[in-house]
Short mmCIF file of C-alpha atoms in Angstrom, two decimals:
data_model
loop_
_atom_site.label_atom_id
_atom_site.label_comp_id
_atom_site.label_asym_id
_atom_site.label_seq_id
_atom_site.Cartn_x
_atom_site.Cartn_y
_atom_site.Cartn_z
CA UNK P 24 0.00 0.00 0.00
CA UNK P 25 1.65 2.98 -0.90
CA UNK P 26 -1.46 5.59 -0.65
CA UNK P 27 -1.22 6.82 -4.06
CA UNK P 28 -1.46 4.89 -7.26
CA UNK P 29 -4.11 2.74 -5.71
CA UNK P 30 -6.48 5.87 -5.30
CA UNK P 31 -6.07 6.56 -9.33
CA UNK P 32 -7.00 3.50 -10.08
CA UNK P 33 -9.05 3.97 -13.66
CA UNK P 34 -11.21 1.08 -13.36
CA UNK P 35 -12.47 1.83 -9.94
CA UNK P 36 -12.95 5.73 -10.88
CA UNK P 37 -15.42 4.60 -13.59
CA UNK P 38 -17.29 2.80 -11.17
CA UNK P 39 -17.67 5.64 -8.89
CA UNK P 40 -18.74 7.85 -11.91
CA UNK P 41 -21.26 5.44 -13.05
CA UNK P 42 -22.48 4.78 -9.67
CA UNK P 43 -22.74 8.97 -9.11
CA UNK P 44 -24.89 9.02 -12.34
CA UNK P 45 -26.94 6.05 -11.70
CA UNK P 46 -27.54 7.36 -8.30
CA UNK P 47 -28.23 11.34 -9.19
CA UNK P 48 -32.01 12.16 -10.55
CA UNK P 49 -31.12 16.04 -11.57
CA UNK P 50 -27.74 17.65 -10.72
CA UNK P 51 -26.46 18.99 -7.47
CA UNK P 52 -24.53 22.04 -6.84
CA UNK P 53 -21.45 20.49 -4.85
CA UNK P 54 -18.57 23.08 -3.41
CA UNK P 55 -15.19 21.85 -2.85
CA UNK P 56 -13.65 24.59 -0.55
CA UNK P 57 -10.32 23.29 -0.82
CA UNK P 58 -8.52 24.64 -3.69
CA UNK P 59 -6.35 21.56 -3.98
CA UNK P 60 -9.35 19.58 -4.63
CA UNK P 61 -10.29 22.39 -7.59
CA UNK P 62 -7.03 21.86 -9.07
CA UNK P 63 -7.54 17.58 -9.02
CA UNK P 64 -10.91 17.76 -10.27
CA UNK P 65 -9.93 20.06 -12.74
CA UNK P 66 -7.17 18.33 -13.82
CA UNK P 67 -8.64 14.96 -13.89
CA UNK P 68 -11.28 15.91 -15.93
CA UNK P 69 -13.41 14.89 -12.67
CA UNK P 70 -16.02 17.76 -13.46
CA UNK P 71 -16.47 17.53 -16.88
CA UNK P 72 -16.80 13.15 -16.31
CA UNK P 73 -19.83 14.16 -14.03
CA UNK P 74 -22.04 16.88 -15.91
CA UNK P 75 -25.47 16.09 -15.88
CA UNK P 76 -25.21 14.92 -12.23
CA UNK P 77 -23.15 17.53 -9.83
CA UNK P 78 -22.22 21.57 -10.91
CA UNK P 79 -18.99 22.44 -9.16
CA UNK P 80 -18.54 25.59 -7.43
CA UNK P 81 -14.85 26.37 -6.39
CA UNK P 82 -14.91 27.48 -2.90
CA UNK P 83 -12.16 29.40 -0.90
CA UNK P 84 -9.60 27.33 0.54
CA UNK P 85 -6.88 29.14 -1.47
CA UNK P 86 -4.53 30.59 0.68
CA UNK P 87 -2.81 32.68 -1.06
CA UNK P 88 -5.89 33.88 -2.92
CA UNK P 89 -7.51 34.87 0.46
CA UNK P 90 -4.92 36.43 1.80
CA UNK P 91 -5.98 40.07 2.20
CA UNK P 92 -4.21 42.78 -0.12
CA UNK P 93 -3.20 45.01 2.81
CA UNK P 94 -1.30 42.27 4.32
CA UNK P 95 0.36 41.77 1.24
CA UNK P 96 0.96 45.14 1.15
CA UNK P 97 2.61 45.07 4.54
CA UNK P 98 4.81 42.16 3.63
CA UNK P 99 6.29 43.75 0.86
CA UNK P 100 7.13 46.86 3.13
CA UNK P 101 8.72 44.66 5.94
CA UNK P 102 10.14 42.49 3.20
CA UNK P 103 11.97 45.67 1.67
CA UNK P 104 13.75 46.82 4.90
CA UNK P 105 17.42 46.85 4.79
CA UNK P 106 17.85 44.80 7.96
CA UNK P 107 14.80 42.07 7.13
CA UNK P 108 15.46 38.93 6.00
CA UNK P 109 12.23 38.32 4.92
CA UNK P 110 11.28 34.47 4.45
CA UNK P 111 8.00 33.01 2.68
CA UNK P 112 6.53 29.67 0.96
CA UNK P 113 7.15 29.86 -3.05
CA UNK P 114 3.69 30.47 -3.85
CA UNK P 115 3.61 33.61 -1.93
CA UNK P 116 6.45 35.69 -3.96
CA UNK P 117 3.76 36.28 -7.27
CA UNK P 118 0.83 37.73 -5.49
CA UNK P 119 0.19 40.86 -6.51
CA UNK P 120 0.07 43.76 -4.02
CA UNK P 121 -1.29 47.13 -4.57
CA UNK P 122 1.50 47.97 -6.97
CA UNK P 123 4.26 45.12 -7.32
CA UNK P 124 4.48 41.79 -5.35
CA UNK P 125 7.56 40.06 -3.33
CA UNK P 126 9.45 39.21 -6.17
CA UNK P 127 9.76 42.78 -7.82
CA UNK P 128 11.36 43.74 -3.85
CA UNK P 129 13.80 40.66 -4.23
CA UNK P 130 14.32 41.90 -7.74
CA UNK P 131 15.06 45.66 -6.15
CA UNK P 132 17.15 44.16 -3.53
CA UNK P 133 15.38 42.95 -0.98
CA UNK P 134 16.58 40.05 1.16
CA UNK P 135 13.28 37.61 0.04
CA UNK P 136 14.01 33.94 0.89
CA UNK P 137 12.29 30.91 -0.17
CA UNK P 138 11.55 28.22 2.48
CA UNK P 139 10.00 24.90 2.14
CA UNK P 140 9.15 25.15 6.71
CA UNK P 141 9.02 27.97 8.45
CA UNK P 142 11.29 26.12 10.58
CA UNK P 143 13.89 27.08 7.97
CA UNK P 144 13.25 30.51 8.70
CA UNK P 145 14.13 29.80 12.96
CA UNK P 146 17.35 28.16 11.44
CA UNK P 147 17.95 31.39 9.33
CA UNK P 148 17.42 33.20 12.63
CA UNK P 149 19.85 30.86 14.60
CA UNK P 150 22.59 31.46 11.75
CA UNK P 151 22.06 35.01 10.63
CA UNK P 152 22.05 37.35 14.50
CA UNK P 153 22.57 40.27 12.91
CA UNK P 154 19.62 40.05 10.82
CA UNK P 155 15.94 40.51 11.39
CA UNK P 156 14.41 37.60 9.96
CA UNK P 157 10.33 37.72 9.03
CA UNK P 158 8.07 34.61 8.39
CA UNK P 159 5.18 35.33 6.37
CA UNK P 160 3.02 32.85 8.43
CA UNK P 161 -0.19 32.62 5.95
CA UNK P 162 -2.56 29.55 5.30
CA UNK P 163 -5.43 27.47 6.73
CA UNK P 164 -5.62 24.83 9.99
CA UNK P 165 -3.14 23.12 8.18
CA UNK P 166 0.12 25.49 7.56
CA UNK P 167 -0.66 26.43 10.72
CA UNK P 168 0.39 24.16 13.17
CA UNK P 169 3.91 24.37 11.59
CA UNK P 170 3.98 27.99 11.78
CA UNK P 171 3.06 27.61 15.72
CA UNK P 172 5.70 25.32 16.22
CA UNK P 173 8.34 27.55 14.30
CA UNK P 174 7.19 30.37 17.08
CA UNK P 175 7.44 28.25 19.97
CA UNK P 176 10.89 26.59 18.72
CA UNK P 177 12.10 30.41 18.25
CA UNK P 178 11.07 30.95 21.91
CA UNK P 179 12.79 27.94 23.38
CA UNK P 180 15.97 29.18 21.37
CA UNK P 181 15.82 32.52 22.98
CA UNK P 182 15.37 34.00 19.35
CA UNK P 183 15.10 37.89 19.60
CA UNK P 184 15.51 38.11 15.82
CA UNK P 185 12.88 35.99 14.45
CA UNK P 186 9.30 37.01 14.16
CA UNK P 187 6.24 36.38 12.13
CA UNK P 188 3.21 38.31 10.01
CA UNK P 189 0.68 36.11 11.11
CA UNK P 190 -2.35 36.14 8.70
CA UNK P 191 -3.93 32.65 8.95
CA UNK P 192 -7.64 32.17 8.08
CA UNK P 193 -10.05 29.17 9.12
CA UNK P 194 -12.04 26.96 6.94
CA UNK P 195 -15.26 26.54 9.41
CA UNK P 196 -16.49 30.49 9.26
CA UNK P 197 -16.17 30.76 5.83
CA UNK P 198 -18.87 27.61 5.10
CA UNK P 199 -20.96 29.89 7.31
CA UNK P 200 -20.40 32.70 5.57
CA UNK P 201 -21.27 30.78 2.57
CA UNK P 202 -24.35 29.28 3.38
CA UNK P 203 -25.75 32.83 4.61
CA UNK P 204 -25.03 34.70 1.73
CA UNK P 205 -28.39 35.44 0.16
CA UNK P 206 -26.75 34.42 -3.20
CA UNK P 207 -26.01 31.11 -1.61
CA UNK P 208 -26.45 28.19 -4.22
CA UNK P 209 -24.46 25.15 -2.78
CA UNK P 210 -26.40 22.44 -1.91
CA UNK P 211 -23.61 20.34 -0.39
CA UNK P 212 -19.86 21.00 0.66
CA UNK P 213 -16.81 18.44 0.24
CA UNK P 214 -14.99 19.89 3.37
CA UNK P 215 -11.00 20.12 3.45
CA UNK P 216 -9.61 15.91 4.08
CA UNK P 217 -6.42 17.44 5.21
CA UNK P 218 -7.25 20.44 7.49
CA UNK P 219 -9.48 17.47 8.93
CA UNK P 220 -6.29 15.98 10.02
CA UNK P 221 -5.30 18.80 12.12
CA UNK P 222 -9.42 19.92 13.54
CA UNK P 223 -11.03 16.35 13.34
CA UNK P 224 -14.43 16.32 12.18
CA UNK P 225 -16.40 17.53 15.04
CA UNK P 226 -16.66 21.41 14.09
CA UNK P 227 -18.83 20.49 10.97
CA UNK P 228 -22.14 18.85 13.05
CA UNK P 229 -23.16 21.71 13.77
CA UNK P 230 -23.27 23.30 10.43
CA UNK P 231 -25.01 20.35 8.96
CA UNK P 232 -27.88 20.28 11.78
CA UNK P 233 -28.16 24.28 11.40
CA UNK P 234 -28.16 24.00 7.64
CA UNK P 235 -29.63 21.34 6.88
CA UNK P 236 -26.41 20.76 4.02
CA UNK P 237 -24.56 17.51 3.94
CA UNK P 238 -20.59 17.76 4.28
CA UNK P 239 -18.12 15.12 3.40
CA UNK P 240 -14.89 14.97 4.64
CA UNK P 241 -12.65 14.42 1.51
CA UNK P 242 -9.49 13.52 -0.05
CA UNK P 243 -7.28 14.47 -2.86
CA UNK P 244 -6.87 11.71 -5.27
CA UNK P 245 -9.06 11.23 -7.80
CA UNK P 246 -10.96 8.21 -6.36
CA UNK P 247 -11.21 10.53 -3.06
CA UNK P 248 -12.88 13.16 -5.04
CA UNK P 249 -15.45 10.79 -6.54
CA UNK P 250 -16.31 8.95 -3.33
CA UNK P 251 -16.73 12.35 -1.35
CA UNK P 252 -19.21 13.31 -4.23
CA UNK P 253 -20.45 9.70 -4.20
CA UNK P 254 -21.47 10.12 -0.69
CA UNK P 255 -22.80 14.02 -1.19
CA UNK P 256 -25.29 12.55 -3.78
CA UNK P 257 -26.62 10.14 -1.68
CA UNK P 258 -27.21 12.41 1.14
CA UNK P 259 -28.64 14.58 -1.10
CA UNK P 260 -31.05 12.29 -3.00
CA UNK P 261 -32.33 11.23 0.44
CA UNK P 262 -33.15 14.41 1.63
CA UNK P 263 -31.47 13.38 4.95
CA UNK P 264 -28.44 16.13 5.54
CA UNK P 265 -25.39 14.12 7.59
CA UNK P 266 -21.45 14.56 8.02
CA UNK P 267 -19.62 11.97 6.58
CA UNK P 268 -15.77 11.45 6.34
CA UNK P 269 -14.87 9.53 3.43
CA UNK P 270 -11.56 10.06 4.25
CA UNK P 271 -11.36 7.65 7.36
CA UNK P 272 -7.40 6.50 6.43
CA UNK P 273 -6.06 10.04 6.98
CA UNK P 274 -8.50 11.43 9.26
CA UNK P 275 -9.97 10.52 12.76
CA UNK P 276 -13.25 12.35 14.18
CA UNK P 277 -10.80 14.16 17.08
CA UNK P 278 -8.30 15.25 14.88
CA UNK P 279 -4.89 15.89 16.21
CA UNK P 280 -5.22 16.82 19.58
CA UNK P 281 -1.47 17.76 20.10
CA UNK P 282 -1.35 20.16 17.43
CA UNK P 283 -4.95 21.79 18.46
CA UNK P 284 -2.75 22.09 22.23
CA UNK P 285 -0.39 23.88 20.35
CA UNK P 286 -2.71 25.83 18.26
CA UNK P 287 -4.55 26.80 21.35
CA UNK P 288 -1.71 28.51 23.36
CA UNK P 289 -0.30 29.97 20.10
CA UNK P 290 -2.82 31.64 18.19
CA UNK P 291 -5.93 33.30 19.09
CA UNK P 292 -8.79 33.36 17.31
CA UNK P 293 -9.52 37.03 15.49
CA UNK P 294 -11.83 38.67 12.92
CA UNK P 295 -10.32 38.37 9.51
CA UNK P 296 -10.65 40.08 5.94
CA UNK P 297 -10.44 37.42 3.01
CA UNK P 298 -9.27 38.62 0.30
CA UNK P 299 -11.83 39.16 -2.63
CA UNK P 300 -15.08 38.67 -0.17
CA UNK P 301 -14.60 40.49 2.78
CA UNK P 302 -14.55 40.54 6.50
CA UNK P 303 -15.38 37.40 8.12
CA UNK P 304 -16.12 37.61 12.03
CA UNK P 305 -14.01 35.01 14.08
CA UNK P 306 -12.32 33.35 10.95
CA UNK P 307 -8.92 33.73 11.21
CA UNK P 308 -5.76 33.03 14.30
CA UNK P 309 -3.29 35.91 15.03
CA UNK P 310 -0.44 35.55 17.74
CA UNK P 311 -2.11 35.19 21.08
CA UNK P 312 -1.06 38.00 23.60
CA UNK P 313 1.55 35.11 25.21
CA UNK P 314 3.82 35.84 21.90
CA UNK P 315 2.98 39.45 21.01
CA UNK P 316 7.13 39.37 21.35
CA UNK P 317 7.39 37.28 17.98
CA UNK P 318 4.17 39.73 15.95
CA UNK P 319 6.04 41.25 12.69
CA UNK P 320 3.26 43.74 13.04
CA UNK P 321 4.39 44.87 16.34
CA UNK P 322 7.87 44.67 15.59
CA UNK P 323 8.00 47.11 12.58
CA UNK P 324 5.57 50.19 12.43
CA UNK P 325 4.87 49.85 8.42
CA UNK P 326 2.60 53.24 8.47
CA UNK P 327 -0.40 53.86 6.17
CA UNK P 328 -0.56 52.04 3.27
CA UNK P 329 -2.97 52.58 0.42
CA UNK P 330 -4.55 49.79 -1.13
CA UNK P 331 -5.18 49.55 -4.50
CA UNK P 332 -7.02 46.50 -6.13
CA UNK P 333 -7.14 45.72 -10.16
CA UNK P 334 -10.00 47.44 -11.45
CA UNK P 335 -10.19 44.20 -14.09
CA UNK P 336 -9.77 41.40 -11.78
CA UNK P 337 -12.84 39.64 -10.88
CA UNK P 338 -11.08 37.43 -8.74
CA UNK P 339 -13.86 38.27 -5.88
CA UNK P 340 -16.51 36.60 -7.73
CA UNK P 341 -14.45 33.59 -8.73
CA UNK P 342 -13.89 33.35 -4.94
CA UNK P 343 -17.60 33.07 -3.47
CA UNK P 344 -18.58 30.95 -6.85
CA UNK P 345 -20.29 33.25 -8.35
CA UNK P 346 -18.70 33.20 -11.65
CA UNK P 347 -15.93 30.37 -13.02
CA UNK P 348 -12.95 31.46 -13.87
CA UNK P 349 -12.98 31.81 -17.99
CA UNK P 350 -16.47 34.04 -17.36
CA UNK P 351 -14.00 36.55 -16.58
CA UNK P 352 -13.38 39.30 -18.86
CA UNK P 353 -9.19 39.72 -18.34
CA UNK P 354 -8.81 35.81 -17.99
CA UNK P 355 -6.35 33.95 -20.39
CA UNK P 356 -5.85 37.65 -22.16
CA UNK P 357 -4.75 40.52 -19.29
CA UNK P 358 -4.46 38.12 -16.46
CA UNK P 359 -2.28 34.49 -17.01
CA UNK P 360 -0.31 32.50 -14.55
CA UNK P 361 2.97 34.67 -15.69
CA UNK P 362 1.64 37.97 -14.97
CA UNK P 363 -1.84 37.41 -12.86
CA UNK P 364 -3.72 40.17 -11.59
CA UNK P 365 -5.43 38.44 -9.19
CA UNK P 366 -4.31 35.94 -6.43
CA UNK P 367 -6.70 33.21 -7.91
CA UNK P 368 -4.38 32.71 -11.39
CA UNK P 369 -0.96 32.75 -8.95
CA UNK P 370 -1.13 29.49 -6.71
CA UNK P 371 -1.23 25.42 -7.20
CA UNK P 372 -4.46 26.36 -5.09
CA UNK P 373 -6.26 29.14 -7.42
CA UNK P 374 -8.97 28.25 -9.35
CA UNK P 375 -8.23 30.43 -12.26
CA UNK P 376 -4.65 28.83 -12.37
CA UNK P 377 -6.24 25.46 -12.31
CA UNK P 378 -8.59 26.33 -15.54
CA UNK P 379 -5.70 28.14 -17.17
CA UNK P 380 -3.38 25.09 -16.77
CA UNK P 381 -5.69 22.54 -17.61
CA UNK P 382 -8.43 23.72 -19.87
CA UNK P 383 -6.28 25.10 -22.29
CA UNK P 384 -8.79 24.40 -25.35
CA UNK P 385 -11.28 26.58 -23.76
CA UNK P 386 -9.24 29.78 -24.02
CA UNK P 387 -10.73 32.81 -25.36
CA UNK P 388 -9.79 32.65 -29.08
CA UNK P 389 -7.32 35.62 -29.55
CA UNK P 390 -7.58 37.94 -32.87
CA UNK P 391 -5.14 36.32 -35.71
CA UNK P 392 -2.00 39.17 -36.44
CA UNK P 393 -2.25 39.72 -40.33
CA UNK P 394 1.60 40.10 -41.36
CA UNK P 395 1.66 42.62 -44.70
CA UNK P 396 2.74 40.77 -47.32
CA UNK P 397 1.21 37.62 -46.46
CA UNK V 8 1.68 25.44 0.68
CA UNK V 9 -1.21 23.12 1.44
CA UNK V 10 -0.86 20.22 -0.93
CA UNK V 11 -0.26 17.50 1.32
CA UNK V 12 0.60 14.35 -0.08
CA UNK V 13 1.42 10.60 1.63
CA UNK V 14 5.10 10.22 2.23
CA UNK V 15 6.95 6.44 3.80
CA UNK V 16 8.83 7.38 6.96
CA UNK V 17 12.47 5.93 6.18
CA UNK V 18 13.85 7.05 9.23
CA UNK V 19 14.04 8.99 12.37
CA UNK V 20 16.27 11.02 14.54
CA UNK V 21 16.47 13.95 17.42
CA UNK V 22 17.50 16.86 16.83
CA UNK V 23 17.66 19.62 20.54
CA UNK V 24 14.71 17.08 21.95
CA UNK V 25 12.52 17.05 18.84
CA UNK V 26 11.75 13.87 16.84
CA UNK V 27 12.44 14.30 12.78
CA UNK V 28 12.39 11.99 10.18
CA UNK V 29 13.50 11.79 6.35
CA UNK V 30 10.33 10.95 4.24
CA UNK V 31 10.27 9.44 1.06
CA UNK V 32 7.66 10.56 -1.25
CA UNK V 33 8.56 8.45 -4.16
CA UNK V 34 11.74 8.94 -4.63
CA UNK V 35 12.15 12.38 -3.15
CA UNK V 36 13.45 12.62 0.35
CA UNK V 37 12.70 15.33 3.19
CA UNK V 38 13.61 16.44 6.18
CA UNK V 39 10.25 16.54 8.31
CA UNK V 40 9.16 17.28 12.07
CA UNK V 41 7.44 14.80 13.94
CA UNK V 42 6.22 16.87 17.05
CA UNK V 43 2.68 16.23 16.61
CA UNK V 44 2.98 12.08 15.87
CA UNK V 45 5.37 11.30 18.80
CA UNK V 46 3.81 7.59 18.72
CA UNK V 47 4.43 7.28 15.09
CA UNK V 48 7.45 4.59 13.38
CA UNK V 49 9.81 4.05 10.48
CA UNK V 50 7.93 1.95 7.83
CA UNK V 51 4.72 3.97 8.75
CA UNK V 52 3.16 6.43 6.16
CA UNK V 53 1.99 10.07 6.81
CA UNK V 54 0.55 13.37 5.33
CA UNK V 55 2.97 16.68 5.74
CA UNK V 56 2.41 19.98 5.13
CA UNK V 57 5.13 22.47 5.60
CA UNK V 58 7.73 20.25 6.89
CA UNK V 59 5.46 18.53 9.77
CA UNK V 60 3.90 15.18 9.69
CA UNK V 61 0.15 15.62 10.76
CA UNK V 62 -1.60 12.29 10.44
CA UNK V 63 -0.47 8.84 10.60
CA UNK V 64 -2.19 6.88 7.61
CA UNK V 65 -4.43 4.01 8.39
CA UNK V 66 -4.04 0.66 6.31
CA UNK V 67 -7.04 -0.87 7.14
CA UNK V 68 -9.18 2.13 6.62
CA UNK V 69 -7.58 2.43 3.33
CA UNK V 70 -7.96 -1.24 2.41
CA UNK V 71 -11.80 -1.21 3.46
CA UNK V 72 -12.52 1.98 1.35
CA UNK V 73 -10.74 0.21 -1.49
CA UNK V 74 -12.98 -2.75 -0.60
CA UNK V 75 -15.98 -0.44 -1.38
CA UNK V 76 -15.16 0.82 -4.54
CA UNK V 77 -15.01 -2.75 -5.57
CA UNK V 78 -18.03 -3.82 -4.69
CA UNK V 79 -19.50 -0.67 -6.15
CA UNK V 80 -22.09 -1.85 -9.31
CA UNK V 81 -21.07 -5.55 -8.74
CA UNK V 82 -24.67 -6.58 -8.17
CA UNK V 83 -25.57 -5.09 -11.28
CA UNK V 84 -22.80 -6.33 -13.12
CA UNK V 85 -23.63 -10.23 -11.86
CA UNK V 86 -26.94 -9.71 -12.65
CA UNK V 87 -26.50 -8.50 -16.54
CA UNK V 88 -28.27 -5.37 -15.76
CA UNK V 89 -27.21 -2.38 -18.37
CA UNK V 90 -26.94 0.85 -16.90
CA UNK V 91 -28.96 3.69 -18.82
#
């Protein structure tokens, strides 16, 4: 068993899809908030193999599509301080801010570093004492119980030149915010298999009694995908709303109680804007009062900064599901994964980089360049 | 940052009082923290994200979803029935 090729398997996958369809009677608007599981469905072809029977909408567990523009904006002001050494995941350095985005300050200069861990960026810390070195602590429940670590590792080491720009969001709030839009169309949720892993299952019964909207805990393969929809259809068809992990080999009802421990004395929860949607009350964690010491926004007083978003971008919409990606106007033509103007066309997690990688054919046709001559 | 995918633990080590292990996801080996899985063992596979292991992956659970898909659309296929 090695986890992977066995959940690709072709064979079984047309089972599940044939099942789905034998099982739907009219099709069901399914979200899958985890932008991972946008990109695999995309890619696999997953949404397209079950028209007719379930409508995808691409829900907001992209963090670096979420994250909001003024914290970006921050970043790349801490980032571009002579004494920062200002350290990030990879899929951070292309957002765009207001007016450039981390790579353009690397590109000027700036000390921007690459890390696979934010434990990297303690070890940077350790071997670097004469400089200030930044984590740009962003993500969901998942990211974020190595980003608490990273804090409390820099505390045991006595670290006065390590801190972090915390800006981490949770998944639970936004379904809620979701479900009470009045534009609200999803009819059942595949929830987040691997920030599961971390929060267990629990925090989702009460959504589904208040709701009345199934939500199945799901994975990433493609057999994952079809058996989290498998089991959304049948709740659905029955009428009978329930929480069901179909994910039971990574995920246990409790989740991982030493991490929440962690999580708990770490982080506090805080009001959050998401990027593209808006303020969300109680849905995101910022440094708990214990280790105001290690807050980036503390540490350097970045002033007023004036926010500016891309008058084109309709990366907002894409966002709450409101419209898919090629519906917008700049996609494919002013926006592309090379030079995006919205977070949604920069990550692995972005929905508009997902249909711009893998649904190539359904690019807008551009005008064909007459050479004279010709 | 959040694409978490199943990794064999090869082995494991301390480093200042914290367990770490090298991972192999096929092929590709990392350095990765095992604070939150102290009960977890070389041979063992897990999920990390951002250089920690989070969940211990369960090979009977896996096996019995397997099992499922299986049986998915057997009945129908024993009993010659076409689907429409």
């Amino acid at each position: 068993m090695r986890y992977l090729d066995e959940f690709r398997d072709p064979a079984l996958a047309k089972r599940l899809i044939d099942e789905i369809h034998r099982r739907a009677t009219r099709s069901w608007t399914v979200m899958e908030v985890c932008g991972g599981q946008t990109h695999s469905l995309i890619r696999n072809g997953i949404d397209t193999l079950l028209e007719g029977a379930v409508d995808f909408i691409h829900g907001p567990g992209c963090p670096v599509c979420v994250t909001p523009l003024e914290m970006i904006d921050r970043a790349l002001a801490i980032a571009a301080r002579p004494e920062v050494a200002f350290c990030s995941f990879g899929d951070m350095l292309r957002v765009p801010g207001s007016s450039r985005d981390l790579f353009s300050v690397k590109a000027a200069g700036g000390d921007v570093r690459v890390v696979y861990s934010p434990l990297d960026s303690v070890r940077i810390a350790e071997q670097n004492p004469d400089r200030q070195v930044v984590f740009f602590g962003v993500g969901f429940e998942t990211t974020a119980p190595a980003n608490a670590m990273s804090v409390l590792a820099a505390k045991h080491r006595g670290l006065t030149n390590f801190s972090m720009l915390v800006s981490h969001v949770l998944v639970p709030p936004a379904m809620t915010a979701i479900l009470t839009s009045p534009s609200n169309r999803v009819q059942a949720f595949l929830a987040a298999g691997h920030v599961c892993t971390v929060m267990g299952t629990w925090q989702y019964g009460p959504l589904v009694r208040e709701h009345r909207v199934p939500i199945v805990v799901t994975g990433f393969e493609p057999l994952d995908l079809l058996e989290g929809v498998r089991q959304a259809v049948i709740a659905l068809e029955s009428g009978e709303p329930s929480l069901v992990n179909a994910y039971p080999r990574a995920v246990a009802p409790q989740g991982n109680a030493v991490a929440q421990a962690v999580l708990g004395d770490v982080f506090e929860v805080c009001d959050r804007q998401w990027r593209g949607i808006g303020m969300i009350p109680q849905s995101g964690w910022r440094l708990s009062a214990r280790y105001g010491d290690f807050d980036a926004e503390q540490r350097f007083a970045v002033g007023d900064l004036t926010v500016a978003e891309s008058a084109l971008c309709h990366s907002g919409q894409v966002l709450q599901g409101l419209i898919k990606p090629h519906e917008c106007p700049a996609f494919g033509t002013a926006c592309t994964p090379r030079n995006p103007l919205g977070a949604t066309m920069v990550s692995s997690e972005g929905a508009c980089a997902a249909y711009f990688q893998f649904r190539r054919l359904d690019l807008p046709v551009l005008p064909k360049v007459v050479t004279s001559g010709a | 940052m959040c694409l978490g995918i199943p990794g064999k633990i090869v082995d494991v080590w301390e480093d200042r009082g914290t367990r770490m292990a090298h991972v192999d996801f096929g092929g590709a080996v990392t350095d990765v923290c095992l604070a939150y899985l102290p009960e977890i063992e070389v041979g063992d596979y897990t999920i990390v994200h951002a250089g920690f292991a989070l969940t211990r992956l369960d090979e009977r659970s896996a096996r019995e979803t397997l099992r499922i898909f299986e049986e998915l659309g057997m009945l129908e296929e024993e009993l010659g029935v076409r689907r429409p």
